[in-house]
Structure formats: structure tokens, C-alpha cells
Coordinates of C-alpha atoms and ligand atoms in Angstrom, one line a residue:
M1 CA 8.2 -26.7 -14.2
L2 CA 8.4 -26.2 -10.5
K3 CA 6.2 -29.0 -9.3
P4 CA 5.1 -32.4 -10.7
D5 CA 1.6 -32.7 -12.1
T6 CA 1.7 -36.5 -12.4
Y7 CA 2.4 -39.2 -9.9
M8 CA 3.1 -42.8 -10.5
L9 CA 1.2 -45.1 -8.0
R10 CA 3.1 -48.4 -7.9
F11 CA 1.3 -51.6 -7.0
G12 CA 4.2 -53.9 -6.1
E13 CA 4.2 -57.4 -7.3
L14 CA 1.4 -58.9 -5.2
A15 CA -1.8 -60.2 -6.7
L16 CA -0.9 -59.0 -10.1
K17 CA -1.2 -62.3 -11.8
G18 CA -3.8 -63.1 -14.5
K19 CA -7.4 -62.1 -13.9
N20 CA -6.6 -60.9 -10.4
Q21 CA -4.9 -57.9 -11.8
K22 CA -8.1 -56.3 -13.2
L23 CA -9.9 -56.9 -9.9
F24 CA -7.1 -55.5 -8.0
V25 CA -6.9 -52.3 -10.1
D26 CA -10.7 -51.9 -9.9
D27 CA -10.5 -52.2 -6.1
L28 CA -7.7 -49.7 -5.9
I29 CA -9.5 -47.2 -8.2
R30 CA -12.7 -47.5 -6.0
I31 CA -10.8 -46.7 -2.9
I32 CA -8.8 -43.8 -4.3
K33 CA -11.7 -42.2 -6.1
P34 CA -13.0 -40.0 -3.3
R35 CA -9.4 -39.2 -2.3
I36 CA -8.4 -38.0 -5.7
K37 CA -11.7 -36.1 -6.1
K38 CA -10.6 -34.0 -3.1
I39 CA -7.4 -33.1 -4.8
D40 CA -9.1 -32.6 -8.1
G41 CA -7.2 -35.4 -9.7
R42 CA -7.7 -38.0 -12.5
V43 CA -6.3 -41.5 -12.7
E44 CA -5.1 -43.3 -15.8
K45 CA -4.4 -47.1 -15.8
G46 CA -0.9 -48.2 -16.8
H47 CA 1.0 -51.4 -16.7
K48 CA 1.4 -52.4 -13.0
R49 CA 0.8 -48.8 -11.9
L50 CA -1.7 -46.0 -12.0
L51 CA -0.9 -42.5 -13.1
L52 CA -2.5 -39.8 -11.0
H53 CA -2.8 -36.4 -12.7
T54 CA -3.4 -33.4 -10.4
D55 CA -2.3 -29.9 -9.7
A56 CA -2.4 -30.4 -6.0
S57 CA 0.8 -30.0 -4.0
P58 CA 3.0 -33.1 -3.5
E59 CA 2.2 -32.9 0.3
D60 CA -1.5 -33.0 -0.5
V61 CA -1.1 -36.0 -2.8
R62 CA 0.9 -37.8 -0.2
E63 CA -1.6 -37.1 2.5
A64 CA -4.5 -38.2 0.3
M65 CA -2.8 -41.5 -0.4
S66 CA -1.6 -42.1 3.1
T67 CA -4.5 -44.4 4.0
V68 CA -4.6 -46.4 0.8
F69 CA -3.6 -50.0 1.0
G70 CA -2.4 -51.6 -2.2
I71 CA 0.2 -48.9 -3.2
V72 CA 3.8 -49.7 -2.4
G73 CA 5.2 -46.4 -3.5
I74 CA 4.5 -43.1 -5.2
S75 CA 6.9 -41.3 -7.5
P76 CA 6.3 -37.7 -8.5
I77 CA 6.9 -37.4 -12.2
W78 CA 8.3 -34.4 -14.1
R79 CA 7.2 -34.5 -17.7
T80 CA 9.0 -32.7 -20.5
K81 CA 9.7 -32.9 -24.2
A82 CA 11.7 -35.8 -25.7
D83 CA 14.5 -33.3 -26.2
M84 CA 18.0 -33.5 -24.7
A85 CA 18.1 -29.8 -23.7
A86 CA 14.8 -30.1 -21.9
I87 CA 15.7 -33.3 -20.2
K88 CA 19.0 -31.9 -19.0
E89 CA 17.3 -28.9 -17.6
V90 CA 14.8 -31.0 -15.6
A91 CA 17.5 -33.3 -14.4
W92 CA 19.5 -30.4 -13.0
T93 CA 16.5 -28.9 -11.3
L94 CA 15.8 -32.2 -9.6
L95 CA 19.4 -32.9 -8.5
E96 CA 20.6 -29.3 -7.7
P97 CA 19.1 -29.3 -4.1
Y98 CA 21.3 -32.3 -3.3
K99 CA 24.5 -31.0 -4.9
D100 CA 26.5 -31.0 -1.7
S101 CA 24.6 -33.7 0.1
G102 CA 27.3 -36.3 0.0
K103 CA 24.9 -38.8 -1.4
T104 CA 25.5 -41.0 -4.4
F105 CA 23.6 -40.7 -7.7
A106 CA 23.0 -42.4 -10.9
I107 CA 21.1 -41.6 -14.1
R108 CA 19.0 -44.4 -15.5
A109 CA 17.4 -43.9 -18.9
K110 CA 14.9 -46.2 -20.6
R111 CA 13.4 -45.8 -24.1
G112 CA 9.9 -47.1 -24.4
V113 CA 9.9 -45.9 -28.1
K114 CA 12.9 -45.2 -30.1
N115 CA 12.0 -41.6 -30.8
M116 CA 15.4 -40.2 -30.0
P117 CA 18.5 -40.7 -32.0
L118 CA 20.5 -41.4 -28.9
T119 CA 20.7 -44.8 -27.1
S120 CA 19.9 -45.1 -23.4
P121 CA 23.6 -45.2 -22.3
E122 CA 24.3 -42.1 -24.4
I123 CA 21.4 -40.3 -22.8
Q124 CA 22.7 -41.3 -19.4
R125 CA 26.2 -40.1 -20.1
Q126 CA 25.1 -36.8 -21.6
V127 CA 22.8 -36.0 -18.6
A128 CA 25.4 -37.1 -16.1
D129 CA 28.0 -34.9 -17.8
H130 CA 25.5 -32.0 -17.7
V131 CA 24.7 -32.2 -14.0
L132 CA 28.4 -32.8 -13.0
G133 CA 29.4 -29.8 -15.2
N134 CA 26.8 -27.7 -13.5
G135 CA 28.5 -28.4 -10.1
L136 CA 26.8 -31.6 -8.8
D137 CA 29.5 -32.7 -6.4
L138 CA 28.4 -36.2 -5.9
P139 CA 29.9 -39.6 -6.7
V140 CA 28.2 -41.9 -9.1
D141 CA 27.0 -45.3 -7.9
L142 CA 25.3 -47.3 -10.7
K143 CA 24.1 -50.1 -8.5
H144 CA 22.9 -48.6 -5.2
A145 CA 22.6 -44.9 -5.8
D146 CA 20.9 -42.9 -3.0
L147 CA 19.5 -40.6 -5.8
P148 CA 18.6 -42.7 -8.8
L149 CA 17.3 -40.3 -11.5
H150 CA 15.0 -42.2 -13.8
I151 CA 14.4 -40.9 -17.4
S152 CA 11.8 -42.8 -19.4
L153 CA 10.9 -41.9 -23.0
D154 CA 7.7 -42.7 -24.6
V155 CA 5.5 -41.3 -27.4
K156 CA 4.3 -38.5 -25.2
G157 CA 7.8 -37.2 -24.3
A158 CA 10.2 -37.7 -21.4
W159 CA 9.3 -38.6 -17.9
L160 CA 11.7 -38.0 -15.0
H161 CA 11.5 -39.1 -11.4
L162 CA 13.9 -39.0 -8.6
E163 CA 12.0 -39.9 -5.5
T164 CA 9.7 -42.8 -4.5
W165 CA 7.7 -42.2 -1.4
K166 CA 7.2 -45.4 0.6
C167 CA 3.5 -46.3 1.0
L168 CA 1.5 -48.8 3.0
G169 CA 1.7 -51.8 0.6
G170 CA -0.8 -54.6 1.2
L171 CA -3.9 -55.1 -0.9
P172 CA -6.7 -52.6 -1.5
V173 CA -9.7 -53.0 0.8
R174 CA -12.8 -54.3 -1.0
P175 CA -16.4 -54.5 0.0
R176 CA -16.7 -58.1 -1.2
D177 CA -14.3 -59.1 1.7
R178 CA -16.4 -57.7 4.5
M179 CA -15.3 -58.7 7.9
G180 CA -16.7 -57.9 11.4
L181 CA -14.2 -56.3 13.8
L182 CA -15.1 -56.7 17.4
I183 CA -13.9 -53.3 18.5
S184 CA -13.5 -52.1 22.1
G185 CA -11.9 -48.9 23.3
G186 CA -8.5 -50.5 23.9
I187 CA -5.3 -50.5 22.0
D188 CA -5.6 -54.0 20.5
S189 CA -8.7 -54.3 18.5
P190 CA -8.2 -51.2 16.2
V191 CA -4.7 -52.5 15.4
A192 CA -6.2 -55.9 14.6
G193 CA -8.7 -54.3 12.3
N194 CA -6.0 -52.2 10.5
L195 CA -3.8 -55.3 9.9
M196 CA -6.7 -57.0 8.3
Q197 CA -7.5 -54.0 6.2
K198 CA -3.9 -54.3 4.9
R199 CA -4.9 -57.7 3.6
G200 CA -8.0 -56.3 1.9
A201 CA -10.7 -56.6 4.5
W202 CA -13.5 -54.1 4.4
L203 CA -14.4 -53.7 8.1
T204 CA -17.8 -53.5 9.8
G205 CA -17.2 -52.4 13.4
I206 CA -19.1 -54.2 16.2
Y207 CA -19.1 -52.7 19.7
F208 CA -21.0 -54.1 22.7
H209 CA -21.9 -51.5 25.2
T210 CA -23.5 -51.9 28.6
P211 CA -25.2 -48.7 29.7
P212 CA -25.4 -47.5 32.3
Y213 CA -22.5 -49.7 33.5
T214 CA -20.3 -48.5 30.8
V215 CA -20.2 -44.7 30.3
E216 CA -21.1 -42.8 27.2
A217 CA -17.4 -41.6 27.0
A218 CA -16.4 -45.3 26.3
K219 CA -18.7 -45.4 23.4
D220 CA -17.4 -42.1 22.1
K221 CA -13.9 -43.5 22.2
V222 CA -14.9 -46.5 20.2
I223 CA -16.6 -44.2 17.6
E224 CA -13.4 -42.2 17.3
L225 CA -11.3 -45.3 16.9
A226 CA -13.7 -46.6 14.2
E227 CA -13.3 -43.2 12.5
V228 CA -9.5 -43.8 12.4
L229 CA -10.2 -47.2 10.6
A230 CA -12.8 -45.5 8.3
R231 CA -10.0 -43.4 6.9
Y232 CA -8.7 -46.6 5.2
Q233 CA -12.1 -47.4 3.6
N234 CA -14.6 -45.2 1.9
K235 CA -17.2 -45.9 4.6
L236 CA -17.4 -47.9 7.8
N237 CA -20.5 -49.0 9.5
L238 CA -20.2 -49.3 13.3
F239 CA -22.9 -51.5 15.0
V240 CA -23.3 -50.5 18.6
V241 CA -25.1 -53.4 20.3
N242 CA -26.7 -52.9 23.6
F243 CA -25.5 -55.8 25.8
T244 CA -26.9 -54.7 29.1
E245 CA -29.6 -57.3 29.4
V246 CA -27.2 -60.0 28.3
M247 CA -24.6 -59.1 30.9
Q248 CA -27.2 -58.7 33.7
T249 CA -28.7 -62.1 32.9
I250 CA -25.3 -63.8 32.8
R251 CA -24.4 -62.2 36.1
A252 CA -27.7 -63.2 37.7
E253 CA -27.9 -66.8 36.4
C254 CA -24.4 -68.1 35.8
A255 CA -21.2 -68.8 37.8
P256 CA -19.3 -65.6 38.3
A257 CA -15.9 -67.1 37.2
A258 CA -17.5 -67.9 33.8
T259 CA -18.7 -64.3 33.1
V260 CA -16.0 -63.3 30.8
V261 CA -16.0 -66.4 28.6
L262 CA -19.8 -66.6 28.6
S263 CA -20.1 -62.9 27.6
R264 CA -17.5 -63.4 24.8
R265 CA -19.5 -66.4 23.5
M266 CA -22.6 -64.2 23.4
M267 CA -20.6 -61.5 21.6
M268 CA -19.6 -64.1 19.0
R269 CA -23.2 -65.1 18.5
A270 CA -24.4 -61.5 18.1
A271 CA -21.5 -60.7 15.8
S272 CA -22.2 -63.7 13.7
R273 CA -25.8 -62.6 13.2
I274 CA -24.6 -59.2 12.1
M275 CA -22.3 -61.0 9.6
D276 CA -25.3 -62.9 8.2
R277 CA -27.0 -59.6 7.7
V278 CA -24.2 -57.8 6.0
R279 CA -22.9 -60.9 4.2
G280 CA -19.6 -60.8 6.0
K281 CA -17.0 -63.5 5.7
A282 CA -15.1 -63.5 9.0
L283 CA -14.8 -62.0 12.5
I284 CA -11.7 -60.2 13.8
T285 CA -10.7 -59.8 17.4
G286 CA -7.7 -58.1 19.1
E287 CA -7.0 -61.2 21.2
C288 CA -3.4 -61.9 22.0
L289 CA -2.2 -65.1 23.5
G290 CA -1.6 -64.9 27.2
Q291 CA -2.1 -61.1 27.4
V292 CA -4.8 -61.3 30.1
A293 CA -6.2 -64.2 32.1
S294 CA -9.1 -64.6 29.7
Q295 CA -6.8 -65.0 26.7
T296 CA -5.5 -68.4 27.4
I297 CA -5.5 -70.9 24.5
E298 CA -8.2 -72.9 26.3
N299 CA -10.5 -69.9 26.6
I300 CA -9.9 -68.8 23.1
G301 CA -10.9 -72.3 21.9
V302 CA -14.1 -72.2 24.0
I303 CA -14.9 -68.7 22.8
E304 CA -14.8 -69.7 19.2
E305 CA -16.7 -73.0 19.6
G306 CA -19.7 -73.1 17.4
V307 CA -18.9 -69.8 15.6
P308 CA -20.0 -70.2 12.0
Y309 CA -17.4 -67.8 10.7
P310 CA -13.6 -67.9 10.8
V311 CA -12.3 -65.9 13.8
L312 CA -9.2 -64.0 12.8
R313 CA -6.7 -62.8 15.4
P314 CA -3.9 -61.0 13.7
L315 CA -2.3 -60.0 17.1
I316 CA -2.2 -63.5 18.5
S317 CA 1.6 -63.7 18.6
M318 CA 2.6 -60.1 19.1
D319 CA 3.9 -58.5 22.2
K320 CA 2.5 -55.3 23.6
R321 CA 5.4 -53.2 22.4
E322 CA 4.9 -54.3 18.8
I323 CA 1.1 -53.6 19.1
I324 CA 1.8 -50.1 20.5
T325 CA 4.1 -49.3 17.6
L326 CA 1.4 -50.2 15.1
S327 CA -1.2 -48.3 17.1
E328 CA 0.9 -45.2 17.0
R329 CA 1.6 -45.6 13.3
M330 CA -2.1 -45.8 12.4
G331 CA -2.9 -42.8 14.6
A332 CA -5.1 -44.7 17.2
Y333 CA -2.8 -44.8 20.2
D334 CA -3.7 -41.4 21.7
I335 CA -7.3 -42.2 21.5
S336 CA -6.9 -45.7 22.9
I337 CA -5.1 -44.7 26.0
R338 CA -7.5 -42.0 26.9
P339 CA -9.1 -43.1 30.2
A340 CA -12.8 -44.1 29.9
Q341 CA -14.2 -46.9 32.0
D342 CA -15.0 -49.5 29.4
C343 CA -15.7 -52.5 31.6
C344 CA -17.5 -52.6 34.8
A345 CA -16.1 -54.3 37.9
L346 CA -19.5 -55.8 38.3
F347 CA -18.9 -58.0 35.3
S348 CA -15.2 -58.7 35.9
P349 CA -14.9 -61.5 38.5
K350 CA -11.9 -61.5 40.7
D351 CA -11.0 -65.0 39.8
P352 CA -12.0 -65.6 36.1
L353 CA -11.7 -69.0 34.5
T354 CA -8.5 -69.5 32.7
K355 CA -9.2 -73.0 31.5
A356 CA -12.8 -73.0 30.5
R357 CA -14.4 -76.1 29.2
V358 CA -17.0 -76.3 26.5
S359 CA -19.2 -78.7 28.3
D360 CA -19.2 -76.5 31.4
M361 CA -20.1 -73.5 29.3
H362 CA -23.0 -75.4 27.7
E363 CA -24.2 -76.3 31.2
Q364 CA -24.1 -72.6 32.2
E365 CA -25.8 -71.5 29.0
A366 CA -28.7 -73.9 29.5
R367 CA -29.9 -71.4 32.1
L368 CA -30.1 -68.7 29.4
D369 CA -32.6 -67.9 26.7
I370 CA -29.8 -67.4 24.2
D371 CA -31.9 -66.6 21.1
G372 CA -34.2 -64.2 23.0
L373 CA -31.2 -62.3 24.6
I374 CA -29.3 -62.1 21.3
G375 CA -32.5 -61.1 19.4
R376 CA -33.3 -58.3 21.8
A377 CA -29.7 -57.0 21.9
L378 CA -29.7 -56.8 18.1
D379 CA -33.1 -55.0 18.1
L380 CA -31.4 -52.4 20.3
T381 CA -28.5 -52.0 17.9
E382 CA -27.6 -48.6 16.6
I383 CA -25.7 -48.4 13.2
I384 CA -23.4 -45.4 12.9
E385 CA -22.1 -44.6 9.4
L386 CA -18.6 -43.2 9.4
Y387 CA -16.7 -41.7 6.5
P388 CA -13.1 -40.7 6.0
P389 CA -12.4 -37.0 6.0
C390 CA -12.8 -36.9 2.2
K391 CA -16.5 -37.7 2.9
D392 CA -18.5 -38.1 -0.2
P393 CA -21.3 -40.7 0.4
A394 CA -22.1 -40.7 -3.3
L395 CA -18.7 -42.3 -4.0
S396 CA -18.7 -44.7 -1.1
E397 CA -18.9 -48.5 -1.2
Ligands
ATP1 P1 -8.6 -54.3 23.4 O1 -7.3 -53.6 23.6 O2 -8.9 -54.5 22.0 O3 -9.7 -53.7 24.2 P2 -8.0 -56.2 25.4 O4 -6.5 -56.4 25.5 O5 -8.7 -55.3 26.4 O6 -8.4 -55.8 23.9 P3 -10.0 -58.1 26.0 O7 -10.8 -57.1 26.8 O8 -9.8 -59.5 26.6 O9 -8.6 -57.7 25.6 O10 -10.8 -58.3 24.6 C1 -10.3 -59.2 23.7 C2 -11.0 -58.8 22.4 O11 -12.4 -59.1 22.5 C3 -10.9 -57.4 22.0 O12 -9.7 -57.1 21.3 C4 -12.1 -57.2 21.1 O13 -11.8 -57.7 19.8 C5 -13.1 -58.1 21.8 N1 -13.9 -57.3 22.7 C6 -13.8 -57.2 24.1 N2 -14.7 -56.4 24.6 C7 -15.5 -56.0 23.6 C8 -16.6 -55.1 23.4 N3 -17.2 -54.5 24.5 N4 -17.1 -54.8 22.2 C9 -16.6 -55.4 21.1 N5 -15.5 -56.2 21.2 C10 -15.0 -56.5 22.4
MG2 MG1 -10.4 -54.2 26.2

């Protein structure tokens, strides 16, 4: 009885109404399957929760679930017989480490079945008397206890839990909500992708590289960042699109000041074609209003003009500090700040347009064979399949 063998995975209240609940649970089970396989676990469906049975250590369980959206908390459960002596013993084992901690505690009992002669308040009182008698030197606080010890009784026996680890919350990622993340090697786009994963998006990464103007190290960085995002899915496909000809042609044919906006419009076109192919539903960018000259509201409007998919920009209102905090939390920051030249001076005009106009862009684009350029770029696309560390392709997607 030294460590728990069952963990309660709590859903929270979101998306639990009606038919959605079954879909939600299926999505969650799909995403945790490879993770629990790694810790030799088994899940059981319960009401508004899943039970995970495993002999792995609590640390390993926590680690395995640390990249799962859709779980708000995990409680390690100690199971014992529906017998007062057994319950008291477990209660003491759980509370003893805190006996001089200065925290407040409470005992909360709930009987799912009436298989005990005692009522819930009687169970609470007896257990409290027992732990206090054993030397638990803590005040009781029935409403806001730091250490609420829960005792539930059902046909299988008694279940006790003291802690609930806070988890990511959100909704489970699901392949039917596939979205294309325009990912570059910077800080912003991986955070944007992770925020959408939190709302259930299953990401496909899309990176535009421009060899030899952008170095191989820049691509490696993007792959590493995509690997961080893959931890939150069971598999992530990264499309690496060769944009060299597109960039060279824009540079040769169009007004230098328009390079950034024109190249972004080309990226949107290519990304939309990839969404057609993978049946995606939206595009995601790391754009943030006013962060750089190209991210004015005028340019953002021009960049998304004609895009047949919704363009989601979860960072639009954030400031850099908030974005960095999220980047650190998801484990991307150290990779993102690694120097690697990801944009060539050749394609960054000194004086970029800050107030592009759609009609001007159409005029510039009339000089380009858009379909041919996009078609050839897509033909030169490499698809890199990335898996979380619990790699098991058989269980993916
Ligand atoms: P990031 O930190 O994500 O690199 P940024 O602050 O450097 O963003 P921009 O370079 O203006 O901003 O890019 C805005 C967004 O356009 C990026 O967040 C990304 O979604 C997309 N993007 C830019 N360059 C590329 C690229 N080479 N490949 C894919 N997406 C790109
Ligand atoms: Mg960038």
C-alpha cells in the first residue's frame, strides 16, 4: 500500500453535454493510448472521468499525461477494503507526511452504495479522530482545506485521494479538426500552434524554406519545434515547402517594398493547397498585431484576402512577454531563441510596406505565374513525420 495503482483523470465541465461527451471521451482515449501503453496502463471509462490503472510510478504517470489536453486534473487513488480499520490506516499513511506542515485539512466521505453501516458524517468523524489521535497536528477547515482527504465508497471498496495534480485542461486534440500551422523558427508560431491544440486542433506543420538563402540549421530548428508540438499529438506531419523559386521570382519581378506581403500571400496559397490535400479546416499563424512592420492590420487584411480557409491568429492581442511565458511553459523557448538565420536580407526590404492595398498586390501579382510557382513549390515539398517520444506508429492517428 505504498503507492497508488489507480489514477482518476478528470475532464472538467467543458464539452460534456449530450452526445459530445462520447466523442470527447473517444478523442481523449485515442490521445492517451500510446502514452498509457508506455507505462503499461489500462483505462476504464467512468462518469466525467477516466480511471487509469498502472503500476508505474506517480512521476511517470504525471510525465506521460503532461502533454494531454482535455484533462484538468489527475488524482492518485489509494484503494482499500470498505472497512473502517483499513480506511483509517490509509488515511493516516496519506496525511502523516503533512503532520507538522501547518496546513488545514478536512475529511470528506461519500457513499456511492450504502454498504457500510456508518453514515458519511460518521465515517468523517471517525477518520478525523483517528488521524488527530495519531498526532496529526493540523486544524480542520471544512470549506477550504489545503489537504482535503476524499473517501468514496462503492461496491468495489473504498477509494481515497488527497492530491489532485493540475493538468493542461482544454479539449483533446482530434484528427477531424486538422489545421495547418505556418511554422517558422521563431518564438511565436509554435506558441500559436500549441494554443490551438489546447482547443482541440490536430496540427499539420507547414514550413517554407528558401535554400540556399536560408541555412539547413534553420530547417533543423523548425523540425525540433515541430517535435515539441508533436508531443501533444500522436503524430505530426511537417510539410517543408521549397520556396526558393517563389522568392527569387518575387524579388526579380515585383516592387521590393511589397516582397513581404507578396511572399505571405504566396505562403497562404500554398498552405491552402496543402489543406485541400489533407482535408484541413483552417490555417494558423503566429501573427501579432503591430509586432513588426509587416503585421499591421492593413497588411494582415491583405495577406488573408482570397484565402479559402479561416486564418486563426491566437497571438493577435498578446504582448511579447506573455508569448515568451507560454513558449517556456511548452518547452519551445530554448529552441526558438537559438540563432539560425531564418530570413535572408535579400528578401527583407529596408522599407517594407506597412499599409498594403489589395489592388496594388493584384497588380504586382499579374507579373507572376502564380499557379506554376505554387505547383512547383508543392512538387518540391518534403513531408516529415514526427512522433512524440512514446512513438508507436501503429497507435497513431
Ligand atoms: P515567428 O516568431 O513565428 O517566426 P515572427 O514574429 O517572426 O513570427 P513574421 O516573421 O512576421 O513574425 O511571421 C508571421 C507569421 O507568418 C509566423 O508566425 C508564421 O506563422 C508565418 N511565417 C513566417 N515565415 C514563415 C515561414 N518561413 N514558414 C512558415 N510560416 C512562416
Ligand atoms: Mg519569424
